[in-house]
XYZ file of C-alpha atoms in Angstrom:
600
model
C 25.826 1.735 9.968
C 22.204 1.982 11.476
C 21.733 -1.436 12.732
C 17.726 -0.982 13.560
C 16.206 -3.138 11.081
C 12.523 -3.186 10.937
C 9.839 -1.387 12.867
C 7.459 -3.193 15.370
C 3.845 -2.920 14.384
C 2.345 -1.215 17.346
C -0.305 1.587 18.015
C 0.983 5.479 18.688
C 1.180 4.998 22.718
C -0.637 7.147 25.313
C 1.497 10.700 24.890
C 3.241 9.733 22.071
C 4.869 11.721 19.254
C 2.234 12.389 16.430
C 3.874 11.062 13.306
C 0.710 10.836 11.234
C -0.478 14.140 11.716
C -3.603 12.921 13.319
C -3.366 14.721 16.430
C -5.642 17.368 15.500
C -8.351 14.999 14.875
C -7.877 13.353 18.484
C -8.029 16.763 19.850
C -11.505 17.498 18.696
C -12.890 14.051 19.462
C -11.693 15.150 22.994
C -12.923 18.222 22.869
C -16.548 16.509 21.927
C -16.415 14.077 24.432
C -15.629 16.943 27.219
C -19.176 18.709 26.353
C -21.120 16.117 24.970
C -24.337 14.904 26.445
C -24.882 11.166 27.619
C -25.490 8.340 26.915
C -23.616 8.695 23.989
C -21.713 6.281 21.552
C -18.972 7.455 19.247
C -17.825 5.010 16.495
C -14.129 5.339 15.510
C -14.158 4.053 11.714
C -11.501 2.850 9.532
C -10.114 -0.387 7.988
C -7.974 -2.660 9.924
C -4.499 -0.860 10.725
C -5.727 2.337 10.097
C -4.514 3.834 13.556
C -7.834 3.494 15.138
C -5.987 2.390 18.395
C -3.721 5.607 18.309
C -6.436 7.793 18.242
C -8.275 6.230 21.222
C -4.950 6.076 22.833
C -4.645 10.115 22.291
C -8.147 10.537 23.679
C -7.095 8.613 26.326
C -3.892 10.327 27.066
C -5.858 13.795 26.870
C -8.487 12.941 29.290
C -6.411 11.543 31.721
C -4.780 14.508 32.173
C -7.941 16.265 33.460
C -8.647 13.997 36.339
C -12.077 14.171 36.846
C -12.966 11.539 33.549
C -13.462 7.554 34.668
C -12.044 5.916 31.972
C -12.620 1.994 30.968
C -10.038 0.394 28.430
C -11.703 -2.816 27.021
C -9.749 -5.285 24.232
C -12.694 -7.234 22.841
C -9.803 -9.190 20.698
C -7.797 -10.036 23.987
C -11.340 -11.186 25.617
C -12.295 -13.128 22.721
C -8.727 -15.661 22.889
C -9.566 -18.802 23.664
C -12.971 -18.448 24.599
C -16.637 -19.330 22.660
C -18.480 -16.433 21.506
C -20.759 -16.334 24.757
C -17.658 -16.626 27.181
C -16.426 -13.255 24.945
C -19.576 -11.460 25.542
C -19.385 -12.229 29.398
C -15.742 -11.115 29.761
C -16.488 -8.069 27.998
C -19.519 -6.847 29.866
C -18.319 -8.112 33.106
C -14.980 -5.981 32.717
C -16.806 -2.951 32.371
C -19.127 -3.743 35.132
C -16.109 -4.476 37.459
C -14.784 -1.115 36.483
C -17.685 0.844 37.426
C -18.963 -0.797 40.434
C -15.266 -0.496 42.146
C -16.145 2.848 42.303
C -19.727 2.582 44.135
C -19.554 2.707 47.973
C -23.345 0.859 48.235
C -22.267 -2.562 48.898
C -25.921 -3.698 48.949
C -26.147 -2.039 45.228
C -23.088 -3.531 44.361
C -24.195 -7.256 45.215
C -27.699 -6.570 43.281
C -25.777 -5.745 40.118
C -23.741 -8.583 40.451
C -26.670 -11.041 40.648
C -28.387 -9.268 38.044
C -25.698 -9.627 35.499
C -25.274 -13.444 36.620
C -28.642 -14.045 35.662
C -27.732 -12.470 32.186
C -24.664 -14.310 31.912
C -26.536 -17.727 32.869
C -28.708 -17.141 29.665
C -25.738 -16.258 27.574
C -24.434 -19.569 28.518
C -27.704 -21.576 28.125
C -28.108 -20.078 24.624
C -24.417 -21.015 23.836
C -25.235 -24.457 24.563
C -28.363 -24.588 22.440
C -26.209 -22.924 19.827
C -23.824 -26.413 20.283
C -26.638 -28.118 19.405
C -27.295 -26.517 16.129
C -29.548 -23.380 16.600
C -29.169 -20.451 14.789
C -26.065 -18.114 15.747
C -28.106 -14.766 15.233
C -30.699 -16.010 17.855
C -28.409 -15.445 20.808
C -28.895 -11.941 21.398
C -32.761 -11.863 20.593
C -32.691 -14.570 23.393
C -30.641 -12.447 25.829
C -32.530 -9.200 25.182
C -36.016 -11.096 24.834
C -36.305 -13.734 27.793
C -33.585 -11.775 29.846
C -35.022 -8.379 28.779
C -36.332 -8.047 32.874
C -32.784 -8.815 34.194
C -31.329 -6.444 31.639
C -33.817 -3.687 32.240
C -33.200 -4.051 36.215
C -29.453 -4.045 35.530
C -29.146 -1.238 33.473
C -31.350 0.510 36.245
C -28.692 -0.372 38.734
C -26.023 0.757 36.897
C -27.897 4.013 35.994
C -28.139 4.398 39.802
C -24.349 3.758 40.375
C -23.289 6.342 37.515
C -25.691 8.906 39.243
C -23.893 8.214 42.568
C -20.450 8.382 41.256
C -20.963 11.864 39.739
C -23.180 13.372 42.525
C -21.123 12.354 45.605
C -19.300 14.649 46.804
C -16.086 13.127 47.267
C -16.525 11.651 43.661
C -13.557 12.894 41.664
C -15.490 11.520 38.479
C -17.526 13.856 36.142
C -17.932 11.140 33.066
C -17.438 7.733 32.460
C -15.718 6.935 29.086
C -15.094 3.065 27.971
C -13.214 2.791 25.333
C -13.965 -0.824 23.283
C -10.844 -1.653 20.959
C -10.683 -4.133 18.419
C -14.019 -4.898 17.436
C -12.992 -5.705 14.044
C -10.837 -8.313 14.835
C -12.861 -10.709 16.467
C -15.963 -12.997 14.265
C -18.238 -10.040 12.752
C -21.399 -11.536 13.918
C -19.953 -11.791 17.513
C -19.033 -8.196 17.088
C -22.529 -7.211 16.380
C -23.791 -9.090 19.706
C -21.204 -6.915 21.809
C -22.712 -3.741 20.121
C -26.031 -4.911 20.907
C -25.591 -5.881 24.494
C -23.696 -2.138 24.926
C -26.487 -0.460 23.657
C -28.975 -2.221 25.944
C -27.172 -2.606 28.951
C -25.077 0.536 29.036
C -27.271 3.027 27.989
C -27.022 5.248 30.957
C -26.596 8.620 32.011
C -23.184 9.654 32.507
C -21.528 7.468 29.966
C -19.562 7.631 26.866
C -18.959 4.806 24.610
C -15.886 5.166 21.959
C -15.520 1.852 19.921
C -13.075 1.106 16.932
C -15.113 -0.363 14.302
C -15.262 -0.648 10.754
C -18.882 0.037 9.147
C -17.690 -3.305 6.687
C -17.364 -5.406 9.578
C -21.103 -4.505 11.075
C -22.338 -5.132 7.296
C -20.703 -8.728 7.516
C -22.183 -9.634 10.975
C -25.711 -8.576 9.933
C -25.218 -10.801 6.567
C -27.174 -13.594 8.619
C -30.031 -11.238 9.378
C -30.484 -9.047 6.135
C -28.674 -10.848 3.567
C -26.289 -9.972 1.580
C -25.702 -6.079 0.972
C -27.785 -4.663 -1.859
C -29.114 -1.217 -2.967
C -32.660 -2.736 -1.591
C -31.838 -3.388 1.891
C -28.608 -1.382 2.415
C -31.056 1.028 4.208
C -31.365 -2.066 7.333
C -27.603 -2.002 7.911
C -27.013 1.654 7.914
C -30.264 1.760 10.011
C -28.725 -0.675 12.919
C -25.424 1.019 12.718
C -26.978 4.546 13.165
C -29.080 3.165 15.943
C -25.739 1.968 17.767
C -23.462 5.209 16.835
C -24.624 8.596 17.223
C -21.237 10.073 16.413
C -19.347 8.083 13.711
C -15.860 9.322 12.703
C -13.647 7.983 9.943
C -10.288 7.800 10.006
C -8.703 10.773 7.756
C -6.521 8.381 5.912
C -6.279 10.546 2.819
C -5.118 13.522 5.505
C -1.907 11.369 6.819
C 1.372 12.843 6.529
C 2.774 9.920 4.506
C 5.879 11.643 3.340
C 7.050 12.646 6.624
C 6.076 9.520 8.254
C 7.504 7.189 5.846
C 10.695 9.435 5.445
C 11.020 9.032 9.315
C 10.720 5.047 9.081
C 13.251 4.722 6.345
C 15.814 6.699 8.341
C 15.171 4.463 11.126
C 15.907 1.584 9.513
C 19.206 3.197 7.851
C 17.665 3.784 4.086
C 18.475 7.252 3.119
C 17.235 8.630 -0.371
C 18.883 11.443 -2.524
C 17.897 15.004 -1.801
C 15.720 15.087 -4.693
C 13.703 12.567 -3.734
C 12.065 14.658 -0.904
C 8.761 13.747 1.209
C 6.623 14.869 -1.533
C 8.053 12.176 -4.021
C 7.923 9.628 -1.409
C 4.284 10.619 -0.351
C 3.286 10.375 -4.362
C 5.062 6.664 -4.566
C 3.011 5.432 -1.389
C -0.543 6.967 -2.262
C -0.418 5.703 -5.654
C 0.099 2.436 -4.473
C 0.266 1.114 -0.664
C -1.984 3.911 0.633
C -2.149 5.642 3.921
C -2.708 2.722 6.026
C -0.156 2.697 8.771
C -0.125 -0.995 8.996
C 0.772 -1.466 5.199
C 3.244 1.086 5.600
C 5.304 -0.798 8.363
C 4.966 -4.099 6.203
C 6.801 -2.184 3.598
C 9.445 -0.792 5.254
C 10.101 -4.339 7.311
C 10.231 -5.736 3.482
C 12.810 -3.007 2.679
C 14.721 -3.856 5.799
C 14.846 -7.595 5.113
C 15.915 -6.526 1.176
C 18.834 -4.351 2.390
C 19.978 -7.274 4.506
C 20.217 -9.765 1.223
C 21.504 -6.823 -0.735
C 24.428 -6.563 1.368
C 25.335 -10.156 2.125
C 24.974 -10.631 -1.729
C 27.794 -7.616 -2.817
C 31.049 -8.712 -4.518
C 33.627 -7.113 -6.917
C 31.232 -8.298 -9.772
C 28.050 -7.369 -8.094
C 27.288 -3.257 -7.515
C 25.724 -2.551 -4.333
C 22.622 -1.063 -5.178
C 22.201 0.708 -1.707
C 25.048 3.116 -2.465
C 23.100 4.416 -5.689
C 20.121 7.039 -4.513
C 18.664 6.663 -7.715
C 18.254 3.070 -7.375
C 17.045 2.912 -3.866
C 14.002 5.196 -4.865
C 13.034 2.632 -7.475
C 13.444 -0.324 -5.035
C 11.070 1.457 -2.671
C 8.512 1.928 -5.717
C 8.994 -1.611 -6.906
C 8.586 -2.973 -3.016
C 5.066 -0.769 -2.944
C 4.240 -2.443 -6.549
C 4.743 -5.672 -4.964
C 2.386 -4.959 -2.533
C -0.438 -3.104 -3.789
C -0.417 -4.539 -7.062
C 0.998 -7.950 -7.098
C -0.061 -8.980 -10.760
C 1.677 -5.783 -12.326
C 4.558 -7.076 -10.239
C 4.670 -10.516 -11.756
C 4.424 -9.151 -15.158
C 7.676 -7.207 -14.176
C 9.281 -10.346 -13.239
C 8.621 -11.294 -16.797
C 8.997 -8.255 -18.343
C 11.168 -5.816 -16.416
C 11.216 -3.440 -19.793
C 7.563 -2.115 -19.211
C 8.058 0.677 -21.492
C 8.227 -1.848 -24.276
C 5.297 -3.888 -23.286
C 2.505 -4.626 -25.883
C -0.657 -6.033 -26.536
C 1.119 -9.518 -27.022
C 2.479 -9.351 -23.737
C -0.889 -8.508 -22.152
C -2.112 -11.358 -23.542
C -0.128 -13.594 -21.725
C -1.411 -12.300 -18.531
C -5.158 -11.646 -19.528
C -5.558 -14.617 -21.738
C -7.808 -12.377 -23.831
C -10.401 -11.888 -20.885
C -10.947 -8.687 -21.687
C -12.443 -9.402 -25.302
C -15.566 -11.214 -23.670
C -17.225 -7.972 -24.134
C -14.981 -6.335 -26.909
C -17.491 -3.360 -27.735
C -17.454 -2.479 -23.872
C -13.943 -2.723 -23.643
C -12.871 -0.981 -26.984
C -15.030 1.788 -25.478
C -13.401 2.104 -22.342
C -9.936 1.836 -23.920
C -10.808 4.716 -26.148
C -12.038 6.766 -23.394
C -8.696 5.877 -21.607
C -6.265 6.567 -24.416
C -7.307 10.216 -24.605
C -5.979 10.512 -21.279
C -2.071 10.922 -20.234
C -1.862 7.912 -18.694
C -2.935 5.744 -21.428
C -1.856 7.406 -24.451
C 1.376 5.241 -25.139
C 1.115 1.822 -26.389
C 2.851 0.452 -23.180
C 0.029 2.167 -21.160
C -2.592 0.841 -23.498
C -1.253 -2.794 -22.702
C -1.109 -2.084 -19.002
C -5.043 -0.930 -19.487
C -5.780 -4.591 -20.531
C -3.979 -6.333 -17.952
C -5.894 -3.832 -15.110
C -9.296 -4.235 -16.872
C -9.823 -7.913 -16.454
C -10.042 -7.446 -12.627
C -12.602 -4.948 -10.954
C -9.977 -4.014 -8.155
C -7.216 -3.226 -10.765
C -9.769 -1.785 -13.083
C -10.524 1.121 -10.524
C -6.661 1.478 -9.930
C -5.452 1.340 -13.412
C -4.943 5.368 -13.616
C -2.716 4.815 -10.314
C -0.622 2.141 -11.622
C 0.233 3.800 -15.020
C 0.934 7.265 -12.828
C 3.624 5.097 -10.407
C 5.260 3.437 -13.472
C 5.479 6.674 -15.325
C 7.001 8.172 -12.019
C 9.483 5.364 -11.985
C 10.530 6.026 -15.813
C 10.450 9.683 -15.928
C 11.633 10.964 -12.758
C 13.427 8.276 -11.134
C 15.014 6.817 -14.107
C 15.114 9.888 -15.635
C 18.936 9.776 -15.950
C 19.253 6.177 -17.018
C 15.670 5.689 -18.737
C 17.187 3.815 -21.367
C 18.385 1.206 -19.220
C 15.043 1.183 -17.502
C 14.725 -2.598 -18.628
C 18.253 -3.354 -17.256
C 17.375 -1.587 -13.769
C 14.033 -2.824 -13.368
C 15.005 -6.359 -13.760
C 18.282 -5.993 -11.349
C 15.803 -4.623 -8.466
C 13.319 -7.158 -8.957
C 15.636 -10.142 -8.124
C 16.366 -8.356 -4.514
C 12.871 -7.797 -4.024
C 11.267 -11.305 -5.087
C 12.366 -12.783 -1.528
C 9.417 -10.793 0.018
C 6.301 -11.573 -2.560
C 3.367 -13.160 -1.430
C 2.259 -15.527 -4.017
C 0.140 -18.821 -4.488
C 2.887 -20.512 -6.928
C 6.709 -20.651 -7.000
C 6.825 -18.781 -10.100
C 8.790 -15.911 -8.368
C 10.898 -17.661 -5.817
C 11.994 -19.932 -8.611
C 12.719 -17.043 -11.053
C 16.534 -16.985 -12.064
C 16.836 -13.298 -13.078
C 17.938 -12.802 -16.881
C 19.462 -9.273 -16.268
C 22.031 -9.785 -13.426
C 24.071 -6.490 -12.942
C 27.070 -7.497 -14.219
C 29.155 -5.225 -16.531
C 31.555 -6.569 -19.155
C 34.877 -5.507 -19.527
C 35.138 -5.838 -23.339
C 33.786 -7.311 -26.651
C 35.145 -10.932 -26.125
C 34.065 -11.187 -22.273
C 30.599 -9.866 -23.315
C 30.209 -11.931 -26.461
C 31.237 -15.173 -24.782
C 29.027 -14.666 -21.866
C 25.792 -13.180 -23.344
C 25.778 -13.983 -27.126
C 26.065 -18.036 -26.567
C 22.476 -18.175 -27.627
C 22.562 -15.725 -30.231
C 22.746 -17.233 -34.089
C 26.215 -16.738 -35.400
C 25.488 -14.545 -38.113
C 24.135 -12.189 -35.947
C 26.477 -11.904 -33.440
C 28.566 -11.263 -36.855
C 26.459 -8.281 -37.656
C 26.774 -6.946 -34.139
C 30.723 -7.291 -34.082
C 30.839 -5.443 -37.303
C 28.449 -2.494 -35.845
C 30.540 -2.386 -32.920
C 33.885 -1.833 -34.677
C 32.257 0.621 -37.128
C 31.149 2.855 -34.096
C 34.891 2.429 -32.674
C 36.293 3.577 -36.121
C 33.860 6.341 -36.529
C 34.522 7.745 -32.915
C 37.601 6.346 -31.788
C 39.061 7.704 -28.324
C 35.887 9.587 -27.870
C 33.601 6.591 -27.640
C 33.396 5.102 -23.983
C 31.352 1.540 -23.912
C 29.443 -0.165 -21.513
C 28.538 -3.814 -21.713
C 25.574 -4.787 -20.116
C 23.392 -7.966 -19.906
C 20.472 -5.893 -22.033
C 22.663 -4.186 -24.679
C 25.670 -2.591 -25.333
C 25.703 1.579 -24.911
C 28.032 3.952 -26.581
C 28.603 6.937 -24.552
C 30.535 10.094 -25.284
C 33.534 10.137 -23.104
C 33.844 12.904 -20.455
C 30.607 13.720 -21.154
C 28.220 14.001 -18.149
C 24.838 13.561 -17.093
C 21.601 12.373 -19.289
C 23.653 14.107 -22.442
C 26.113 11.175 -22.161
C 24.280 8.593 -23.411
C 24.441 8.789 -27.391
C 22.943 5.124 -28.701
C 22.778 1.647 -27.853
C 23.031 -1.796 -29.646
C 20.015 -4.319 -28.696
C 20.726 -7.811 -29.656
C 17.221 -9.062 -28.490
C 15.692 -6.469 -30.886
C 18.577 -6.889 -33.534
C 18.351 -2.987 -33.566
C 20.263 0.514 -33.034
C 18.254 2.709 -30.662
C 19.138 6.374 -30.899
C 18.114 9.106 -28.209
C 18.148 12.873 -28.591
C 17.111 14.830 -25.594
C 16.334 18.713 -26.174
C 19.684 19.499 -25.327
C 21.630 17.462 -27.571
C 20.138 18.827 -30.810
C 21.428 22.403 -30.586
C 23.236 21.401 -33.881
C 20.334 19.743 -35.353
C 17.143 20.995 -37.382
C 13.906 21.790 -35.175
C 12.207 19.213 -37.113
C 13.316 15.480 -36.690
C 15.629 14.760 -39.640
C 16.151 11.106 -41.102
C 12.398 10.658 -41.028
C 12.773 6.924 -42.363
C 14.308 6.021 -38.917
C 11.812 8.078 -36.669
C 10.316 6.233 -34.235
C 8.440 8.607 -31.508
C 8.887 11.547 -29.611
C 8.382 11.723 -26.090
C 8.684 13.542 -23.006
C 10.770 12.530 -20.228
C 10.704 14.645 -17.101
C 11.590 18.183 -18.331
C 12.894 17.472 -21.527
C 11.919 16.256 -25.131
C 13.174 13.396 -26.549
C 13.290 12.296 -29.999
C 13.782 8.117 -30.554
C 14.991 6.686 -33.617
C 15.743 3.069 -34.388
C 17.797 1.307 -37.176
C 18.016 -2.627 -37.889
C 21.508 -3.796 -37.243
C 21.383 -4.858 -40.979
C 21.189 -1.359 -42.017
C 23.684 0.138 -39.790
C 26.045 1.464 -42.712
C 22.708 3.467 -44.126
C 24.527 6.914 -45.025
C 21.794 8.908 -43.526
C 21.679 7.211 -40.184
C 25.373 7.444 -39.989
C 24.917 11.301 -40.629
C 22.329 11.795 -37.930
C 24.561 9.578 -35.619
C 27.669 11.859 -36.221
C 25.637 15.027 -35.884
C 24.480 13.869 -32.373
C 27.343 12.592 -31.074
C 29.011 15.914 -31.980
C 26.568 17.780 -30.347
C 27.172 16.146 -27.084
C 29.397 18.085 -24.664
């Protein structure tokens, strides 16, 4: 067994293998840096964990091979640890200065730069002391760029002389200076903005290119004290500031990442193999509809999966089937983990009602408390439009729409949630759809240990649908029907015995916690399922697939019992239901006999 459990959340190292398929983008940026005029500032934009550091590492490695580019790496997060904002600024600026002046042979100029920078830093500390007495934080940079403007100007001129000397010296190997400032999005947004302003004003010198890992949203947050909350009216002010600092913005191409291949490799790394039919395209669909392409989120997914694998393996015994031995169930496990991470409210609903294909408006109301009906006219219009699409044309999908509607973030993702649940039902469980509730509940039981919730509801959840197969009617009824009224148990036993009488040795019975399924012995695959007895709904369900109806009429027989027709994968299904009380209806029994005899 593979003993590598979990993956480390680290950026791709310099010269490392490009698993995400972003090498071509880093290569294009590298080529741009080689020929770009200076001064120039490039902003590598993307949400936290999107791979910005990996891109910076790739650029650094490529330029390092040239031998004529002076490269300076600054980690703003490390500089901010155990430091005040002012001290952090000083550390960052001083680290860049030290790396530059170490290349200068003119000792007098070096000392002048040190003296000028000290003046600037003293100003920073003085302003910082004022901040401690209650002055507005936004004033620090104005102070530095105002009263200290003379020192900054002289400092910039001295730095220009240094960079010019470095690149014109006969013995100098460097033709360009590239400064990387990483992890700006990990420090306080207002501090990140101060760093940007000082970098722009101090290091705006010939020969220098700055490559900054920064998210535009961080800049917006850091400027709110200055411009107020962002709105349509003041958006241009935020954008103008960003454009003043950044001459070339580059957005991390999350949508172009080779997610299927990347996740597939991580899964193999932790020993989680799937059936061949669960290919990279299907993995890609599961992930894109939920977690998305953020590498950090994907690694969290794999680590959660690794922990769950350990729990499952520790919990296996003679009565508890190891779902890790079933490639189909493992794929469902992966999908449910994705839902847990991306859509925790939907996961919570699955905990309470795992049979999502039976969700109703009543179940939705448990979750929404009727909030969708506050503006009932608008909601009904939106629901009507959604119902005309394939994602919300079934009752359970309409219930899902209600649940998603009350939260803006879920409303935007409602179609993705529906597609993912349909993928589970119609593709991952295509050979086991009639046991959807049991399968989902069984896997939910395992995945609940990695959920993040503000309550103990999930951690205290005691699964109702433990994966257990009872050997016969006696074992099943004593374990599962103890709380069922005696007359209902009697009716169920009559139905059970009637089926045994009708089909004899051709009948294979499986007693599971959710229902009893009656199958044709020695049949294979999906055709094996004939009908099931559901005690919770007091009914018999009959499923007829396209391949099963070869001996039946083209139009549904027994219309009084016909429920609906739906597509499941490449098959068309007819579903019938009859109450346990009416199990001996002649028309239904004839239909049942026809279905059973058509199974091969």
